[in-house]
Tab-separated table of C-alpha atoms in Angstrom:
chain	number	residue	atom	x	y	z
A	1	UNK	CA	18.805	37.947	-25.031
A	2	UNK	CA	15.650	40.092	-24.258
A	3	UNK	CA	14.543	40.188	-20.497
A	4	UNK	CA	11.105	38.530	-21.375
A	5	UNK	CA	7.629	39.859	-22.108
A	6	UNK	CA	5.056	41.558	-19.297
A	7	UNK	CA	2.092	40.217	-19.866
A	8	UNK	CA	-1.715	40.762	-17.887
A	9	UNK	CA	-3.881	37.972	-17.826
A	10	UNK	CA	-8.043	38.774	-17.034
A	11	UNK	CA	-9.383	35.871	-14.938
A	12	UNK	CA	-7.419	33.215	-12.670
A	13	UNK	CA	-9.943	30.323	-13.967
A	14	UNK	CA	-8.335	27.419	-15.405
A	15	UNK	CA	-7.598	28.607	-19.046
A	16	UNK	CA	-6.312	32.024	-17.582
A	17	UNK	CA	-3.962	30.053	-14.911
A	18	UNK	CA	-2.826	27.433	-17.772
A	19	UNK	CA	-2.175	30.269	-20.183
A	20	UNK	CA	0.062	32.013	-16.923
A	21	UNK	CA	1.952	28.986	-16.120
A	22	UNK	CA	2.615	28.474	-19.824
A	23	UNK	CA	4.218	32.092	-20.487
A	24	UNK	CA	5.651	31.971	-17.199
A	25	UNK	CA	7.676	28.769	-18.248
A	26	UNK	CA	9.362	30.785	-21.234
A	27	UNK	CA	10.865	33.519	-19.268
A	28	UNK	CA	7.677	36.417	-19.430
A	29	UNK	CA	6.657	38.199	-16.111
A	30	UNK	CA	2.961	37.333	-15.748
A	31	UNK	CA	0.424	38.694	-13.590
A	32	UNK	CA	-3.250	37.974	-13.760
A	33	UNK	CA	-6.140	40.415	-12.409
A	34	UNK	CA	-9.233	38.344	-10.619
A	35	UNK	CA	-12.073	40.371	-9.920
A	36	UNK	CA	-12.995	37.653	-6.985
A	37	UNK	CA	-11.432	38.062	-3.212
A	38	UNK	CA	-10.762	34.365	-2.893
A	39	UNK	CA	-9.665	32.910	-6.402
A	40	UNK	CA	-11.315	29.478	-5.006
A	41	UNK	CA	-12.471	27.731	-7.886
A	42	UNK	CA	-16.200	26.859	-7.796
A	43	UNK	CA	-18.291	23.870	-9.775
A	44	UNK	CA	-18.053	19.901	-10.116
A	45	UNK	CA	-15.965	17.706	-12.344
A	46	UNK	CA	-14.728	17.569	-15.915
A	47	UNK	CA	-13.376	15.679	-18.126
A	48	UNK	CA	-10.103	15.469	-19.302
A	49	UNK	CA	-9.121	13.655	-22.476
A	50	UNK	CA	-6.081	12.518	-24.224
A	51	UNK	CA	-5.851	16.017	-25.741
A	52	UNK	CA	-6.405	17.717	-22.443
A	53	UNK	CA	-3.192	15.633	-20.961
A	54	UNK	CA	-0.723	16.688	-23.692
A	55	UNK	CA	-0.765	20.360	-22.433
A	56	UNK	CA	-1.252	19.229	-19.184
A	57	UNK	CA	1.505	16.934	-18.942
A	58	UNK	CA	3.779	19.611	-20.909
A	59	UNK	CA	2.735	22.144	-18.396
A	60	UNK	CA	4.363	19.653	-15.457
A	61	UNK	CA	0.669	18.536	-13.472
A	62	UNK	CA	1.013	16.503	-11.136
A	63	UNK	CA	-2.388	14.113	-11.841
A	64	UNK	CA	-1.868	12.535	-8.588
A	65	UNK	CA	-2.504	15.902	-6.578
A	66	UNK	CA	-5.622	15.871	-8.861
A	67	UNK	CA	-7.474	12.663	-7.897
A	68	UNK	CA	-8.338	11.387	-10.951
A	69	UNK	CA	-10.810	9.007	-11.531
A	70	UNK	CA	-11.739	6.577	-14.495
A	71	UNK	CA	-8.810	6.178	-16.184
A	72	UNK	CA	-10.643	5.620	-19.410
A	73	UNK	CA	-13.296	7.474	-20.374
A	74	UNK	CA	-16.412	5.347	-21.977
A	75	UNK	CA	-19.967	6.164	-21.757
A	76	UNK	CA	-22.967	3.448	-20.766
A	77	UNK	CA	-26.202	4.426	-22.275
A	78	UNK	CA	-29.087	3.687	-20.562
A	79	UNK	CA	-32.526	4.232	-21.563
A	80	UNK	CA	-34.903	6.556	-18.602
A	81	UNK	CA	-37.979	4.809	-19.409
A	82	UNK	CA	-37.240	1.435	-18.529
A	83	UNK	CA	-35.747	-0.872	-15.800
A	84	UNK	CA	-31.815	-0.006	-16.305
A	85	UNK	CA	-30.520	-2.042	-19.484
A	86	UNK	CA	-27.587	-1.005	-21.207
A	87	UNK	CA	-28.622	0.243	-24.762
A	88	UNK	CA	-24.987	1.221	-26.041
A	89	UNK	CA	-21.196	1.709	-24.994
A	90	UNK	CA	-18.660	4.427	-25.926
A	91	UNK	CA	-15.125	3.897	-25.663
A	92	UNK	CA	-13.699	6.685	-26.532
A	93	UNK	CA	-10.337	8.117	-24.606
A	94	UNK	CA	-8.501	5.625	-23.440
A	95	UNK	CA	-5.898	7.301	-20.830
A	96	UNK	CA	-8.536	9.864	-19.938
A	97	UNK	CA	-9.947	11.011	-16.346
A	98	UNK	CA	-12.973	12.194	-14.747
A	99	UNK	CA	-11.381	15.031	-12.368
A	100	UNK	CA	-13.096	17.474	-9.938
A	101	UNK	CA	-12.752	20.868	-11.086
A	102	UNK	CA	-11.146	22.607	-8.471
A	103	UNK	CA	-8.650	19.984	-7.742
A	104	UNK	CA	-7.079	21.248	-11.140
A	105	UNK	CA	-7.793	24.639	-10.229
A	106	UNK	CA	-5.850	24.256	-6.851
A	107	UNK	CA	-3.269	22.009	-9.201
A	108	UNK	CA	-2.474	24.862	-11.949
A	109	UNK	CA	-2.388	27.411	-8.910
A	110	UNK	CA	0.143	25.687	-7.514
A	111	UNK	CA	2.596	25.225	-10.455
A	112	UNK	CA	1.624	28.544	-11.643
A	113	UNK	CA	2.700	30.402	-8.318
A	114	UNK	CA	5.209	28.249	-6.890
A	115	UNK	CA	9.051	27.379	-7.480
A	116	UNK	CA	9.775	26.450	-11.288
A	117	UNK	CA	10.696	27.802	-14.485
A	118	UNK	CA	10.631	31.205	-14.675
A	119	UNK	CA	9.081	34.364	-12.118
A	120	UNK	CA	5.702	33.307	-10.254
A	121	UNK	CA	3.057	34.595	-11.626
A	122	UNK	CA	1.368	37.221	-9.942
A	123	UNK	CA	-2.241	36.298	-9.145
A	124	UNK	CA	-3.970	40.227	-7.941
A	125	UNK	CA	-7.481	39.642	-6.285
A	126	UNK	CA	-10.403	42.004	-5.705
A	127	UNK	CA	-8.978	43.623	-9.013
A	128	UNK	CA	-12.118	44.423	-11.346
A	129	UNK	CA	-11.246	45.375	-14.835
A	130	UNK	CA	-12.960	47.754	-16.391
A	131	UNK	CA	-11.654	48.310	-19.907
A	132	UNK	CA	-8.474	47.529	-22.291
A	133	UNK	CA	-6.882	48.944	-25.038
A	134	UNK	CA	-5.509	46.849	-27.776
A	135	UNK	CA	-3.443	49.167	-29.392
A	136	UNK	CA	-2.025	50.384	-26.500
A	137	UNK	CA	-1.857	47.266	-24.549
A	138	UNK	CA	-3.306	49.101	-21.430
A	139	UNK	CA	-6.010	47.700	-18.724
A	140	UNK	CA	-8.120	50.131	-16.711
A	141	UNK	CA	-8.925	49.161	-13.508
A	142	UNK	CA	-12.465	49.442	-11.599
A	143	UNK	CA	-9.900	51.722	-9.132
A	144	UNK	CA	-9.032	54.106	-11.920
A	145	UNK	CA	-5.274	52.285	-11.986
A	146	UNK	CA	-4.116	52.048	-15.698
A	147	UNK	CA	-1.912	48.878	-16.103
A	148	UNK	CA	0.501	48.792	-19.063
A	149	UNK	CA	1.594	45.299	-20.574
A	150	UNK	CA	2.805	43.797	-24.060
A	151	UNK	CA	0.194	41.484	-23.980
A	152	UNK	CA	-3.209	41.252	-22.897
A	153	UNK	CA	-4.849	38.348	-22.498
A	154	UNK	CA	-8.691	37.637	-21.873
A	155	UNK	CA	-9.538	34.734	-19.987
A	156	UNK	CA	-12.654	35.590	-18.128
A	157	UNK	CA	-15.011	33.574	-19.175
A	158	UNK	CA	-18.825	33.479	-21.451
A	159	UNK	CA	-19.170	36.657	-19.107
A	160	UNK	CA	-16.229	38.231	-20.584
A	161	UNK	CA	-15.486	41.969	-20.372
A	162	UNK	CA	-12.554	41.246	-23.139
A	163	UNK	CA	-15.161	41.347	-26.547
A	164	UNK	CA	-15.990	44.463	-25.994
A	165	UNK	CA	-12.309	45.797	-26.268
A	166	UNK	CA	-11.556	43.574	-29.202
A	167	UNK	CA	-14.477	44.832	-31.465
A	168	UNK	CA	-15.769	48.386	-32.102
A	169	UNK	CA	-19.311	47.294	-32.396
A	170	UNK	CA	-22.259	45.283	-30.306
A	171	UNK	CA	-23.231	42.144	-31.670
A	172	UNK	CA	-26.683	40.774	-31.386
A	173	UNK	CA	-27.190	37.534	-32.243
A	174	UNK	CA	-30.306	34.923	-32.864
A	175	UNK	CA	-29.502	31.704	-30.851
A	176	UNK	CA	-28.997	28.197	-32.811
A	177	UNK	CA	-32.291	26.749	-33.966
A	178	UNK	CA	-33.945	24.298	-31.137
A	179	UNK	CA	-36.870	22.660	-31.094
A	180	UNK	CA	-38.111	25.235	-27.936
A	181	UNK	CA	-38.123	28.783	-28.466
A	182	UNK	CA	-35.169	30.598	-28.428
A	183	UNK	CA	-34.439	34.213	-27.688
A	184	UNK	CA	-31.730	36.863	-28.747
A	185	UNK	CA	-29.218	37.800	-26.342
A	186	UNK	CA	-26.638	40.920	-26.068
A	187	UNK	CA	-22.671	40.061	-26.923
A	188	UNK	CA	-23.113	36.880	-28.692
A	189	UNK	CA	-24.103	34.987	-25.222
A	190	UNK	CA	-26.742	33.386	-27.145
A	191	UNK	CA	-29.865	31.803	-24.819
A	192	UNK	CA	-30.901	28.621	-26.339
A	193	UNK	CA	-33.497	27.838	-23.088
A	194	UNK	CA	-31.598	25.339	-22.085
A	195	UNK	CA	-30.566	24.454	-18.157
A	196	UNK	CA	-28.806	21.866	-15.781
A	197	UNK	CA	-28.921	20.773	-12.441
A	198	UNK	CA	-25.433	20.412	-11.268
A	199	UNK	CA	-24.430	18.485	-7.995
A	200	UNK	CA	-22.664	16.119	-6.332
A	201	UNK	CA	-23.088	13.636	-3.198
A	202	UNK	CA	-20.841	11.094	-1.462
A	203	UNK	CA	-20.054	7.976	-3.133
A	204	UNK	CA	-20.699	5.755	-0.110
A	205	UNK	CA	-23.869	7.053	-0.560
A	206	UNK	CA	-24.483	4.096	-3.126
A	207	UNK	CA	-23.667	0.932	-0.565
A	208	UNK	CA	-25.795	-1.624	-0.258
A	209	UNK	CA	-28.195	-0.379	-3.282
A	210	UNK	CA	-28.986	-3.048	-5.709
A	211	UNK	CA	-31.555	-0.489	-7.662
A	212	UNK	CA	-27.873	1.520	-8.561
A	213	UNK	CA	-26.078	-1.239	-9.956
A	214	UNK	CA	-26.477	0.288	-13.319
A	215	UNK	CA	-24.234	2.658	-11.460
A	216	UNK	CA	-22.022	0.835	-9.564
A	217	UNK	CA	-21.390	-2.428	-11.510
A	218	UNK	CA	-19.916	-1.007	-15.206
A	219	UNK	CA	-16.825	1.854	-14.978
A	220	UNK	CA	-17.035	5.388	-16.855
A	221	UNK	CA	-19.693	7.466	-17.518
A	222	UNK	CA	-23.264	6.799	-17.617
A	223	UNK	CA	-25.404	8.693	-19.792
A	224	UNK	CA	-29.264	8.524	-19.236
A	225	UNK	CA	-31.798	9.299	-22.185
A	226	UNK	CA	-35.503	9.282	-22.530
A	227	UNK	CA	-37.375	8.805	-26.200
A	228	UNK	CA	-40.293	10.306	-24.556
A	229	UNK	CA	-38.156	13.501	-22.960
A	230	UNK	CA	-35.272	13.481	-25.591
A	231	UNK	CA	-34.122	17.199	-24.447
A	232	UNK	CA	-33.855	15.428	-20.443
A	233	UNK	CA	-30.661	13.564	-20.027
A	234	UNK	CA	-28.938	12.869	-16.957
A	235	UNK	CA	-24.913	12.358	-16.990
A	236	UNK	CA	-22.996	10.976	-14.217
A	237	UNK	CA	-19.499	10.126	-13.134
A	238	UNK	CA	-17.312	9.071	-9.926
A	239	UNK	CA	-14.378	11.759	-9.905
A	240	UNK	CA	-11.861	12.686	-6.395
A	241	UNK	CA	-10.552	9.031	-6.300
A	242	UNK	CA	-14.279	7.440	-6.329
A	243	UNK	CA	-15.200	9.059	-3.669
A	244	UNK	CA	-18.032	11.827	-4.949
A	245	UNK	CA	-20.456	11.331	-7.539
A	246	UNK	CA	-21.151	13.915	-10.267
A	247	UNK	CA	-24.210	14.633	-12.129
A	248	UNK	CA	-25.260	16.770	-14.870
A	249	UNK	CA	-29.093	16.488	-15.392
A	250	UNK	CA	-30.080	18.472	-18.535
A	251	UNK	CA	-33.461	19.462	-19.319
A	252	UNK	CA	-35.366	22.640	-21.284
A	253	UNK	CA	-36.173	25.444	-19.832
A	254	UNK	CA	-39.607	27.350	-20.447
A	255	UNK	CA	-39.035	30.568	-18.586
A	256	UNK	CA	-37.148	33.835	-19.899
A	257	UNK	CA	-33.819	32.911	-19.051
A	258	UNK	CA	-32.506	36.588	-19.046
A	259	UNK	CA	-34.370	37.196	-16.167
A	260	UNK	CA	-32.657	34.940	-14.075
A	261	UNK	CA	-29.067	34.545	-12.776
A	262	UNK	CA	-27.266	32.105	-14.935
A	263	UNK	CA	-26.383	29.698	-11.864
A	264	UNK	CA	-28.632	29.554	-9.126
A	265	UNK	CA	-29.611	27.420	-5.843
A	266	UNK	CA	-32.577	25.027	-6.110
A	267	UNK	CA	-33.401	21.979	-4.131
A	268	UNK	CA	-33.543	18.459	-4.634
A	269	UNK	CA	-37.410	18.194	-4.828
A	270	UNK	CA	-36.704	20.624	-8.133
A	271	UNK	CA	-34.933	17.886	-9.444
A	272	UNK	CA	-36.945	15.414	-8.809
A	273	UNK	CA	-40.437	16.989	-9.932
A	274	UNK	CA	-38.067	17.751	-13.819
A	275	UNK	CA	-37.036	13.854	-14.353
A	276	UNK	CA	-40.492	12.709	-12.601
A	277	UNK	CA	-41.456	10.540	-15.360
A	278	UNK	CA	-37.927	8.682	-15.499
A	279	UNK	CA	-38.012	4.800	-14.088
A	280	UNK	CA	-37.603	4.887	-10.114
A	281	UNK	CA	-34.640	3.295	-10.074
A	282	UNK	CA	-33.166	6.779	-11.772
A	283	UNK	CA	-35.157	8.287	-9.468
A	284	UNK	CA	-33.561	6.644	-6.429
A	285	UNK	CA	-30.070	8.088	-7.938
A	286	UNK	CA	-31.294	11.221	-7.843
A	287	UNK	CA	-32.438	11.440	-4.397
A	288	UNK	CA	-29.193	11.137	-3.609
A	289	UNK	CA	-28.731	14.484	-4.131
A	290	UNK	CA	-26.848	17.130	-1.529
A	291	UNK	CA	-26.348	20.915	-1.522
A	292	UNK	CA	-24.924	22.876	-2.737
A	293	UNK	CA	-27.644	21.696	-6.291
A	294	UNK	CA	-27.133	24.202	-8.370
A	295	UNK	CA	-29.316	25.319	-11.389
A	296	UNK	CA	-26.520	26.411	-14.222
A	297	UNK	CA	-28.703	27.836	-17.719
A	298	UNK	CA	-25.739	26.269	-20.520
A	299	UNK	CA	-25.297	29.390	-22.831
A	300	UNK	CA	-22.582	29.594	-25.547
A	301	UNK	CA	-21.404	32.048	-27.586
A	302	UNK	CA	-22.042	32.851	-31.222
A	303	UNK	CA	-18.759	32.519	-33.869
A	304	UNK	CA	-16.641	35.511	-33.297
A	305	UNK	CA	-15.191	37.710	-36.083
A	306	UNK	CA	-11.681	37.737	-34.750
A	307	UNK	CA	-10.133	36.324	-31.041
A	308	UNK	CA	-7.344	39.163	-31.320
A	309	UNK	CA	-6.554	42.894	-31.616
A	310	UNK	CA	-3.480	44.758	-31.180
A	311	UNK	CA	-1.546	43.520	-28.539
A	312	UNK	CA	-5.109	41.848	-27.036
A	313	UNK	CA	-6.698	38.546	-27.657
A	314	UNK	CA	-9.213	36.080	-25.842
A	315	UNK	CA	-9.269	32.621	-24.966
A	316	UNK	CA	-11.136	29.209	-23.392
A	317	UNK	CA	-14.748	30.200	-22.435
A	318	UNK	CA	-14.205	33.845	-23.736
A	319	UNK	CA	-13.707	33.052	-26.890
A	320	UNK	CA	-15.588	29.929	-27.681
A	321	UNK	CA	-17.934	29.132	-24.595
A	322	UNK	CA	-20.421	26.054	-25.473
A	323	UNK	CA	-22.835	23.496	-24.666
A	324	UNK	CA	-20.936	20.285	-22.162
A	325	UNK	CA	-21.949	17.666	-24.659
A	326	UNK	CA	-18.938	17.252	-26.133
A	327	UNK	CA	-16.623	17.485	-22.772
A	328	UNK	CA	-14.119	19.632	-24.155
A	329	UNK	CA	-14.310	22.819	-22.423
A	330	UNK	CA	-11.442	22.803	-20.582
A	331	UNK	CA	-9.487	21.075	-23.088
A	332	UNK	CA	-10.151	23.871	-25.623
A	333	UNK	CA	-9.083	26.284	-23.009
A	334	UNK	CA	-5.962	24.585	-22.043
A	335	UNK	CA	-4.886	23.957	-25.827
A	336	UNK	CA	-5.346	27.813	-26.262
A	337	UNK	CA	-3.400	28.135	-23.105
A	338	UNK	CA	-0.178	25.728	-24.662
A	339	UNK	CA	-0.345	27.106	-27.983
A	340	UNK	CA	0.227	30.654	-26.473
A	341	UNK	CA	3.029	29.342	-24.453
A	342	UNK	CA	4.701	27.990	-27.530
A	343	UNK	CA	4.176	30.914	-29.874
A	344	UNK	CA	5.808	33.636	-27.072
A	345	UNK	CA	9.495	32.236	-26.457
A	346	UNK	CA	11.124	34.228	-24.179
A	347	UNK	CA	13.267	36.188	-27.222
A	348	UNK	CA	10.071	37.188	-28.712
A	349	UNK	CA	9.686	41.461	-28.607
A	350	UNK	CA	6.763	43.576	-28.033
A	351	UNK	CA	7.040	44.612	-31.477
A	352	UNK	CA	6.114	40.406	-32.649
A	353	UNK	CA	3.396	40.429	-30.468
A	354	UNK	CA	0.874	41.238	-32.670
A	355	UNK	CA	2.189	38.624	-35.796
A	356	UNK	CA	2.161	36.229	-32.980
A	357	UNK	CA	-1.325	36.927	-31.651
A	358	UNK	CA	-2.224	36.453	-35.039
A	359	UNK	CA	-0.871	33.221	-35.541
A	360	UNK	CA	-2.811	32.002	-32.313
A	361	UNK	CA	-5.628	32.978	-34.063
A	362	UNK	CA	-5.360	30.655	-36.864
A	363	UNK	CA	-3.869	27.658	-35.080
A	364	UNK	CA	-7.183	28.151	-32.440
A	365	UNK	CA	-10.219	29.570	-34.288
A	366	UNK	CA	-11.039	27.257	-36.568
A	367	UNK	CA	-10.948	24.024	-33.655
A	368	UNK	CA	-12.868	26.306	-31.053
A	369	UNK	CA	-15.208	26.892	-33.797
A	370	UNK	CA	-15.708	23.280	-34.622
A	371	UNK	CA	-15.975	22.189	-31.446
A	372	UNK	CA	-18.090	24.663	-30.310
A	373	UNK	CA	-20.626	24.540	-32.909
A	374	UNK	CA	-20.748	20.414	-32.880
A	375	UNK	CA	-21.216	21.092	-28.931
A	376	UNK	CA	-24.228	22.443	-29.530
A	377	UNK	CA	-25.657	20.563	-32.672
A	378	UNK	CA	-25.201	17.165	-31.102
A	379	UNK	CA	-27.531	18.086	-28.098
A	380	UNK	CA	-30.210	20.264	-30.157
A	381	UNK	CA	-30.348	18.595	-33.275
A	382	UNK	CA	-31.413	14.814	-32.452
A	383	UNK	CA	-30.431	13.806	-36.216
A	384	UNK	CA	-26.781	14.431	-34.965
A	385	UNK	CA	-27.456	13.570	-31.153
A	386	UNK	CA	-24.472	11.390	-30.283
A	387	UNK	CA	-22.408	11.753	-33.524
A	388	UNK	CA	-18.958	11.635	-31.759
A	389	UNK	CA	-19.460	8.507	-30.222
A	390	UNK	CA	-20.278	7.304	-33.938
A	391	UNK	CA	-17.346	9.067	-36.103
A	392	UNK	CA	-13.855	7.720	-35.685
A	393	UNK	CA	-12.893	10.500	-37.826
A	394	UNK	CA	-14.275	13.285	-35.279
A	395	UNK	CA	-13.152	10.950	-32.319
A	396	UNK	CA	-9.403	11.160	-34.594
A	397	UNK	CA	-10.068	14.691	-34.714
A	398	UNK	CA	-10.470	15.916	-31.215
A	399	UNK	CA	-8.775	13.063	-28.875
A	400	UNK	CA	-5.640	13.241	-31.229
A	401	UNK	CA	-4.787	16.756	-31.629
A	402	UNK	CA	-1.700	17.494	-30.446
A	403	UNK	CA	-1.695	21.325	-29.574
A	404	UNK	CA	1.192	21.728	-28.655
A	405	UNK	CA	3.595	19.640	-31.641
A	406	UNK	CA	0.968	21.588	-33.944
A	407	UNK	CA	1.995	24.932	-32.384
A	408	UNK	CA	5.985	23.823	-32.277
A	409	UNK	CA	6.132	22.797	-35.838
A	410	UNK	CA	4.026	26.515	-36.511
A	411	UNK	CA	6.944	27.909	-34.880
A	412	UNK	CA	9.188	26.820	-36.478
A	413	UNK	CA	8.165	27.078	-40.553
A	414	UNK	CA	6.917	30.556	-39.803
A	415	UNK	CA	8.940	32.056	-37.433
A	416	UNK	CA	12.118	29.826	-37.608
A	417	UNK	CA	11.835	29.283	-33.681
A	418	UNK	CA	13.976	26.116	-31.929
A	419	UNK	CA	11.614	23.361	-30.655
């Protein structure tokens, strides 16, 4: 029996870590290169649905360590322009969570680094990488240190440095068509002028409130719309055990976005002046507010001609970064993340790397694709606004998906693996 694959991993985020832990747990030797110092996840909650907990739960989480919250996922619409009245509910998930993002960060660091199955991965901070060769399955460091792996694997993010070493030529793209104007954007990372305030406050915060009882009275989400301001929308959530509060408050965004940062600090009066036409009792909600509130522009990349090269490929955000609307960024990365784990059993050679990475490819594209694209179409488009929460069949499509039986039974008509 072969001795296992060495593999690099670019980013420590939660697709790169998943995608670590899941190679590790086959037998490869796994390090991943994070150009941060402190590999402390940053950001608020996410949601995690029934396809999300297959990879999850084959990956060994512990949910507890996670503090879940919800554990269903539904969505209460409420209309912004009117005393809070239910319009519509959404159950969708059932056995889903709301869960704060680095609690699974701190989760997969833990499983990916500690005792288990396999070597620990290797997790090297401060460690900027500056280019990779496919064919040669080498990373450069910003150092000048020239790493040397089987596999390479991309996992950092819409700001990824991994396109550029998978394709020999810059892409420029024109973003999807929006009612505001939209503007083109180097490497795919399309601008389609739209932004969120992101934040989160203290659940006791809401004692003793009767104007939030469209908040506290009804579980799951709640998702706030305006007819007047259809592009503002506010979604919020309980997540850490009910004891914080996230909120997502979307809106359009008139200035030229590549002249900002793509997250940045503003303040709760910001907030407030955007969704100043919404009833007061929204309002009240929002002054609830506390810092850090960050201002996060939602880019997402244009379709891709091909997630792998040569011993190289991409994956989560780097491959298929979109719009929230949908929920499923995480679970798109960590499906990438098990079906990679799957495809690489610990027998497999550098010479099957490539036939493997291919196979990824067409267990992967095609979903990322789909989800990515309806991701953004259900929030632009208002003909399709809320189409999910209408379509069994796309409910079917994405809840149900089993990632990792898919990738099994792959293995084992086309490569004759044991599952």
């Amino acid at each position: 029996m072969t001795s296992g694959l060495d593999i690099c991993i670019v980013g420590a985020g939660l697709g790169g870590l998943a995608a670590a832990i899941a190679l590790r747990q086959q037998g490869h030797r796994v390090q991943i290169f994070e150009t941060s110092l402190s590999n402390s996840e940053i950001g608020a909650a996410i949601t995690l649905t029934k396809n999300a907990l297959r990879v999850l739960d084959h990956l060994g989480w512990n949910k507890d360590n996670c503090k879940v919250s919800n554990h269903s996922i539904q969505i209460i619409r409420l209309s912004a322009d009117v005393a809070p009245s239910t319009t519509s509910i959404f159950r969708g998930s059932e056995g889903g969570y709301y869960c704060h993002r680095v609690d699974l960060h701190e989760e997969l660091k833990r499983i990916a680094i500690g005792e288990g199955v396999g070597e620990p991965v290797e997790i090297k901070l401060g460690c900027q990488v500056m280019a990779c060769d496919p064919a040669e399955g080498t990373l450069t460091l910003k150092d000048g240190q020239i790493i040397s792996a089987d596999m390479i694997l991309g996992a950092d993010g819409i700001h990824v440095s991994s396109i550029s070493s998978l394709h020999d030529f810059q892409l420029e793209l024109t973003a999807v068509h929006h009612p505001y104007e939209c503007t083109r954007a180097r490497c795919n990372r399309a601008s389609n002028r739209n932004v969120a305030f992101r934040f989160l406050f203290d659940a006791a915060k809401l004692e003793g409130q009767p104007e939030l009882a469209w908040f506290i009275d009804l579980p799951g989400g709640r998702l706030v719309e305006s007819q007047a301001h259809p592009y503002h929308r506010i979604f919020a959530y309980l997540c850490r055990s009910g004891t914080l509060v996230n909120v997502v408050a979307q809106f359009p965004d008139q200035r030229d976005q590549d002249q900002y940062s793509w997250t940045t600090l503003t303040t709760r009066a910001d907030v407030l002046a955007e969704f100043h036409a919404y009833h007061p009792h929204f309002l009240r909600f929002l002054e609830l507010a506390e810092d850090p509130i960050l201002l996060w522009q939602l880019r997402a990349l244009s379709i891709l001609p091909t997630w792998v090269r040569g011993h190289a490929a991409i994956l989560g955000d780097a491959a298929h970064a979109t719009l929230p609307t949908l929920g499923q960024g995480a679970a798109m990365a960590l499906e990438d993340a098990g079906t990679l784990g799957v495809l690489f059993p610990r027998d497999t050679t550098r010479a099957e790397v490539e036939e493997r990475l291919k196979a990824y490819e067409a267990l992967r594209k095609e979903r990322g694709e789909l989800i990515n694209r309806e991701s953004l179409e259900q929030f632009m488009l208002l003909e399709k606004r809320e189409l999910m929460t209408r379509s069994t069949g796309m409910q079917k499509a994405v809840f149900e998906h089993d990632a990792i039986a898919v990738a099994k039974g792959y293995l084992a008509t086309h490569f004759n693996g044991a599952v």
